[in-house]
PDB file of C-alpha atoms in Angstrom:
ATOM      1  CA  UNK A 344     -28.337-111.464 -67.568  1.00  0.00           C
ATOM      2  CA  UNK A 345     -27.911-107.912 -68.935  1.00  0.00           C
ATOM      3  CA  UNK A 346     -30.677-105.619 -68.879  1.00  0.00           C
ATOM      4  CA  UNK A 347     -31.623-102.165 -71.254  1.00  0.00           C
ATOM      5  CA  UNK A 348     -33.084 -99.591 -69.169  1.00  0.00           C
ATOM      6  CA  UNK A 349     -34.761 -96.911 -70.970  1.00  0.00           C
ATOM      7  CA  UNK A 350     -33.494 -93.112 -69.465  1.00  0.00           C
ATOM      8  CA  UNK A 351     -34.502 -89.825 -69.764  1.00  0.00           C
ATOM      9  CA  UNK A 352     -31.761 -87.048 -68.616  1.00  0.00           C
ATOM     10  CA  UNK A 353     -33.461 -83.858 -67.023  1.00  0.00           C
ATOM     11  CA  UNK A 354     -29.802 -82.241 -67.812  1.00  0.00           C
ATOM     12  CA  UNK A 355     -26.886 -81.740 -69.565  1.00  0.00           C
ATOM     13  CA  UNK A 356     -25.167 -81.040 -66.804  1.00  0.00           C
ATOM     14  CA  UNK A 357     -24.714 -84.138 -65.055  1.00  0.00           C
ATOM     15  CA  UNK A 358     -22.233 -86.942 -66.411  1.00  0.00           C
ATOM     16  CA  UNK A 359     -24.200 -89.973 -68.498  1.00  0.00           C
ATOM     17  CA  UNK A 360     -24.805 -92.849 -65.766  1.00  0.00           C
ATOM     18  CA  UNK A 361     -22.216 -95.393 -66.407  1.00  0.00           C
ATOM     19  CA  UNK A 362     -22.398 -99.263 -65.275  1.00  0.00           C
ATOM     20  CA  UNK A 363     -18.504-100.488 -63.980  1.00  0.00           C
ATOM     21  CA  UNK A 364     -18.947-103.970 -64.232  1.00  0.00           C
ATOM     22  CA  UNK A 365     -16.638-105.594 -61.892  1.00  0.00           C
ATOM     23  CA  UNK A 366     -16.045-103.068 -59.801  1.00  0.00           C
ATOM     24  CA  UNK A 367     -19.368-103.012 -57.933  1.00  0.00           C
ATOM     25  CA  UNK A 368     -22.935-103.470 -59.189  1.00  0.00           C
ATOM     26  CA  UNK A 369     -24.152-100.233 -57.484  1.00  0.00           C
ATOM     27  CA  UNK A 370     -24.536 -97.082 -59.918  1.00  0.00           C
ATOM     28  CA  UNK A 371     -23.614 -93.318 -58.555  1.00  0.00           C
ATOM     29  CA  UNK A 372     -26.253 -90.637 -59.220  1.00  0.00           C
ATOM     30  CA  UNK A 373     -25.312 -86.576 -59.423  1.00  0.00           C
ATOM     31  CA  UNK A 374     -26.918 -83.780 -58.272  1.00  0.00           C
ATOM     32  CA  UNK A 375     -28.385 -82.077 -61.258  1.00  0.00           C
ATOM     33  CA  UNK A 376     -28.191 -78.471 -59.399  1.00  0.00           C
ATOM     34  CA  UNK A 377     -26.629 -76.148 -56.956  1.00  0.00           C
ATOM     35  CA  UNK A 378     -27.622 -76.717 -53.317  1.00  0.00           C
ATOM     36  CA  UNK A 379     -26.879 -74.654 -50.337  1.00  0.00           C
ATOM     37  CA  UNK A 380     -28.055 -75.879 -47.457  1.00  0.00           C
ATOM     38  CA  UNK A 381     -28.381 -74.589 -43.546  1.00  0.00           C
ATOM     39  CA  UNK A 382     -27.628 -77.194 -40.785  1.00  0.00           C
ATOM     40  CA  UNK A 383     -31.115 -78.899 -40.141  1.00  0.00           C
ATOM     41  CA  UNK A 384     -32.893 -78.043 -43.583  1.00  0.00           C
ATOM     42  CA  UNK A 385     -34.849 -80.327 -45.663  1.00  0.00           C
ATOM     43  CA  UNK A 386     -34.827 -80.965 -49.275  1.00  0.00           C
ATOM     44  CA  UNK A 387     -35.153 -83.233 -51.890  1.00  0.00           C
ATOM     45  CA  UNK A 388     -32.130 -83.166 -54.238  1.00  0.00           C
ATOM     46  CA  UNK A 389     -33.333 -83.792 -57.743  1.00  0.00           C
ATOM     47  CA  UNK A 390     -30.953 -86.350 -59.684  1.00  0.00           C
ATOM     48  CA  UNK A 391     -31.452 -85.071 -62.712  1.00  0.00           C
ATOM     49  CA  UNK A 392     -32.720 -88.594 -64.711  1.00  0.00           C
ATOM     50  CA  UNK A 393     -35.878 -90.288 -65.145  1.00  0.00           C
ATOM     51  CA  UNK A 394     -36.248 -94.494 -65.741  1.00  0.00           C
ATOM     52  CA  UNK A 395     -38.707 -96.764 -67.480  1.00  0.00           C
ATOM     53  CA  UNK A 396     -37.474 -99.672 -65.266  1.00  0.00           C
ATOM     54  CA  UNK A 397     -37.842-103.756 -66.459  1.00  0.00           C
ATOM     55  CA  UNK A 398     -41.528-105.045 -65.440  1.00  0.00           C
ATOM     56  CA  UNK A 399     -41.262-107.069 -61.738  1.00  0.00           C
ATOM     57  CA  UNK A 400     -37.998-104.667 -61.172  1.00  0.00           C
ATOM     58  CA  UNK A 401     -37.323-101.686 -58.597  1.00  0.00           C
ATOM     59  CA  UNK A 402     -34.157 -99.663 -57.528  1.00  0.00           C
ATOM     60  CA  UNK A 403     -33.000 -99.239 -54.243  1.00  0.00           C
ATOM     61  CA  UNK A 404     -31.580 -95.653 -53.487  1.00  0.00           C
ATOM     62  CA  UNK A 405     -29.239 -95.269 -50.684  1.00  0.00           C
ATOM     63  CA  UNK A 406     -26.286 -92.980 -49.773  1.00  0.00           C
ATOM     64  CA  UNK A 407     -22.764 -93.285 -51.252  1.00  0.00           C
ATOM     65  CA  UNK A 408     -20.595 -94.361 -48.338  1.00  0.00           C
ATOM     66  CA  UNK A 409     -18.713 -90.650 -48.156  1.00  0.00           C
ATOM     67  CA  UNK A 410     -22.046 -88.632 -48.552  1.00  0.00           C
ATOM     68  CA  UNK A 411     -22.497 -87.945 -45.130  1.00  0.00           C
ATOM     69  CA  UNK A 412     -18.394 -87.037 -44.181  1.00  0.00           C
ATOM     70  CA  UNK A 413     -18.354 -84.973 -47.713  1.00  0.00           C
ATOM     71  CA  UNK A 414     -21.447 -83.149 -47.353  1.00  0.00           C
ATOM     72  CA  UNK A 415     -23.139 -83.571 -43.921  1.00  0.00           C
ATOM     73  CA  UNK A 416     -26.265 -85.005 -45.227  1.00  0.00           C
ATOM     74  CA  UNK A 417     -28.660 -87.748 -44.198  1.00  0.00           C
ATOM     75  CA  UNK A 418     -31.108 -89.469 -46.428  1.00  0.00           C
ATOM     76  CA  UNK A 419     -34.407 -88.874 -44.816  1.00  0.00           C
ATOM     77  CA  UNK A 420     -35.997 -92.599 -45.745  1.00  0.00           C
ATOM     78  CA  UNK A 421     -32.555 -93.974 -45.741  1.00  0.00           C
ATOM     79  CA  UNK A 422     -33.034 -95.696 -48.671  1.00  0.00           C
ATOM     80  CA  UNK A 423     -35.414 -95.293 -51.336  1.00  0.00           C
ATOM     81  CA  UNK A 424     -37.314 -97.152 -53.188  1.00  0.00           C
ATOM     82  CA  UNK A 425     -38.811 -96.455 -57.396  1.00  0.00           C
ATOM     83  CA  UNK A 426     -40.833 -98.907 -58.647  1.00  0.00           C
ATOM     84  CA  UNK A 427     -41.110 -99.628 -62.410  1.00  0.00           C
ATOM     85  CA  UNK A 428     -44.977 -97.698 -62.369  1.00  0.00           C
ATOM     86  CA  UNK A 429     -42.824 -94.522 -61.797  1.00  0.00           C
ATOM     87  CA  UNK A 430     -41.785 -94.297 -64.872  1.00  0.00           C
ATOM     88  CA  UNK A 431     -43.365 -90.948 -66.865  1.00  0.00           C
ATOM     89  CA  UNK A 432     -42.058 -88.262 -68.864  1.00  0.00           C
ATOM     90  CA  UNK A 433     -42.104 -85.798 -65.577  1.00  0.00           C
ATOM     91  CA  UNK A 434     -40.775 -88.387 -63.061  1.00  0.00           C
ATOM     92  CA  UNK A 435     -37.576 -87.577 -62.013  1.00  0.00           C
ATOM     93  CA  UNK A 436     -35.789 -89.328 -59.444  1.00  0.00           C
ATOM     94  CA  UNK A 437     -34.918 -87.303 -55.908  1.00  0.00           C
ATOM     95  CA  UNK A 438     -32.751 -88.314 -52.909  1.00  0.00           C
ATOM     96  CA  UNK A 439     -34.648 -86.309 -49.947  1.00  0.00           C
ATOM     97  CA  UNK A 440     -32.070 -85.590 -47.320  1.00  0.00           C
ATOM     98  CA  UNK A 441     -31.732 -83.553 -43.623  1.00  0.00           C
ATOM     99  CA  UNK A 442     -28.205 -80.872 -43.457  1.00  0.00           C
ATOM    100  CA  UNK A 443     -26.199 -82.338 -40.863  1.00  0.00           C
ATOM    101  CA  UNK A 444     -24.074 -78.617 -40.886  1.00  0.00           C
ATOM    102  CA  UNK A 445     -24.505 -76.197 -43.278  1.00  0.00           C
ATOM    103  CA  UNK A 446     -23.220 -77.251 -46.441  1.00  0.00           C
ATOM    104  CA  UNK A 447     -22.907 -76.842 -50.443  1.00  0.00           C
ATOM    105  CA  UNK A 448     -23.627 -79.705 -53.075  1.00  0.00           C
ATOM    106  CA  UNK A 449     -22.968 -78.893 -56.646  1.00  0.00           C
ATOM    107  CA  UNK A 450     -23.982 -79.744 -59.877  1.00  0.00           C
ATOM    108  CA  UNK A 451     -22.499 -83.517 -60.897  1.00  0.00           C
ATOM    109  CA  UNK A 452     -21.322 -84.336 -57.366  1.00  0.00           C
ATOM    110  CA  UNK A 453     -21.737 -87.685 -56.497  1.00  0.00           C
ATOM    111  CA  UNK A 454     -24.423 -87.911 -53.406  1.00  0.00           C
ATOM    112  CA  UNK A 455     -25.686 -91.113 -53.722  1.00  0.00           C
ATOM    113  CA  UNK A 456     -26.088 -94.639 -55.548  1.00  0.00           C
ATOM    114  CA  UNK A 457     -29.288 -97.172 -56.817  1.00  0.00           C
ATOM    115  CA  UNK A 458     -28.852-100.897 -58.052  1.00  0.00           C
ATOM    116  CA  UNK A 459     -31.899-102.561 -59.326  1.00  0.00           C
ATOM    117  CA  UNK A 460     -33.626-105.711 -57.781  1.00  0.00           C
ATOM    118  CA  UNK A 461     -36.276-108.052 -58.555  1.00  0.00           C
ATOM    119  CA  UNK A 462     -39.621-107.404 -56.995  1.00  0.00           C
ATOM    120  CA  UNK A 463     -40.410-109.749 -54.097  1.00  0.00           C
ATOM    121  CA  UNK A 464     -42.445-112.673 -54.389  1.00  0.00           C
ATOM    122  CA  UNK A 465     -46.475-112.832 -53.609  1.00  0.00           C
ATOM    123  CA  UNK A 466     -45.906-114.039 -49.788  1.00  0.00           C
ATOM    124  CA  UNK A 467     -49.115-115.629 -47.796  1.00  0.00           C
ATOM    125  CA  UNK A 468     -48.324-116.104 -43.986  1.00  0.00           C
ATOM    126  CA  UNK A 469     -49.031-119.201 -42.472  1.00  0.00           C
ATOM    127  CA  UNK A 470     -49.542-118.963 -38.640  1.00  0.00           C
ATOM    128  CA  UNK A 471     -48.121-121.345 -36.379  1.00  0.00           C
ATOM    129  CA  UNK A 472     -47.245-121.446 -32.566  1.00  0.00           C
ATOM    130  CA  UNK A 473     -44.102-122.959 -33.428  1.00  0.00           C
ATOM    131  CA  UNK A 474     -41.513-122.318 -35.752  1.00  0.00           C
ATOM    132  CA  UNK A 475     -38.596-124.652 -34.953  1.00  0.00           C
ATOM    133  CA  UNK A 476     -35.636-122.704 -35.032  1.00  0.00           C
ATOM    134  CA  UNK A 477     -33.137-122.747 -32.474  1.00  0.00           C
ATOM    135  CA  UNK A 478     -33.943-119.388 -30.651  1.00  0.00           C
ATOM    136  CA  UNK A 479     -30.614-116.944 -30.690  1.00  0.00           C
ATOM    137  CA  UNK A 480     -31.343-115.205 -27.729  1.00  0.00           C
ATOM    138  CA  UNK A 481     -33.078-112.070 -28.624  1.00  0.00           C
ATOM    139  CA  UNK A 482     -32.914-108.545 -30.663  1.00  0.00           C
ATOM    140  CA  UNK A 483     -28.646-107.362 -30.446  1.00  0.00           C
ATOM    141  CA  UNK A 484     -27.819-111.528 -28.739  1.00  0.00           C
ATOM    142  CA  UNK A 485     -24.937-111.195 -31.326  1.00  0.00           C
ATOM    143  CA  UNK A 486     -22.411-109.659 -28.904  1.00  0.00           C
ATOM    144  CA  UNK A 487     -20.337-106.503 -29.990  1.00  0.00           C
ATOM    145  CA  UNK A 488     -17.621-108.352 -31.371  1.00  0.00           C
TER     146      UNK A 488
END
């Protein structure tokens, strides 16, 4: 099912968002400015677009998988998360981050990625003293290998 997502581009700067279908369903976001940053300084990188996202829709913003050995930078919340209410003429999107090292980001690099999911359903708990699973031995029980 194909969606149309309503965008709003803070610059000219930064290359159009583009959706590769087949290739993954993940779509790379830019820095829309120069950054210089110091080993262990804050700052929210600003993206450069805005989104009126689908009703009952969010998108999940994480790292691209060579952010950190490219530019020494950590996503603060390690992901992110925009739901469809942030969706105004002045919302931009940001990917807060932590310098690893000092380091430079420039305008249209690639530092990170969102896809879009479906909200999650209205959960009630039900408490029980039992839940009937086969326990699997505990938090890390997996092994190594």
């Amino acid at each position: 099912m194909q969606q149309t997502i309503q965008i709003k581009y803070f610059t000219d700067k930064i290359e159009k968002l583009t959706y590769i279908d087949g290739k993954s369903d993940w779509i790379d976001l830019r820095a829309a400015e120069d950054i210089t940053l110091k080993e262990g300084e804050f700052r929210l990188i600003p993206l450069g677009v805005a989104m009126k996202l689908p009703k009952g829709y969010e998108a999940h913003i994480v790292p691209r998988s060579s952010t950190f050995k490219n530019f020494g930078i950590i996503q603060t919340n390690h992901q992110g998360v925009v739901d469809c209410s942030y969706s105004g003429d002045n919302d931009q999107w940001f990917m807060p981050v932590l310098a690893m090292r000092d380091t430079e980001i420039h305008i249209n690099d690639r530092i990170c990625q969102f896809r879009i999911m479906e909200n999650q359903p209205k959960i009630v708990f039900e408490e029980k003293e039992h839940l009937g699973g086969e326990d699997r031995g505990g938090f890390g029980s997996t092994g190594k290998n």
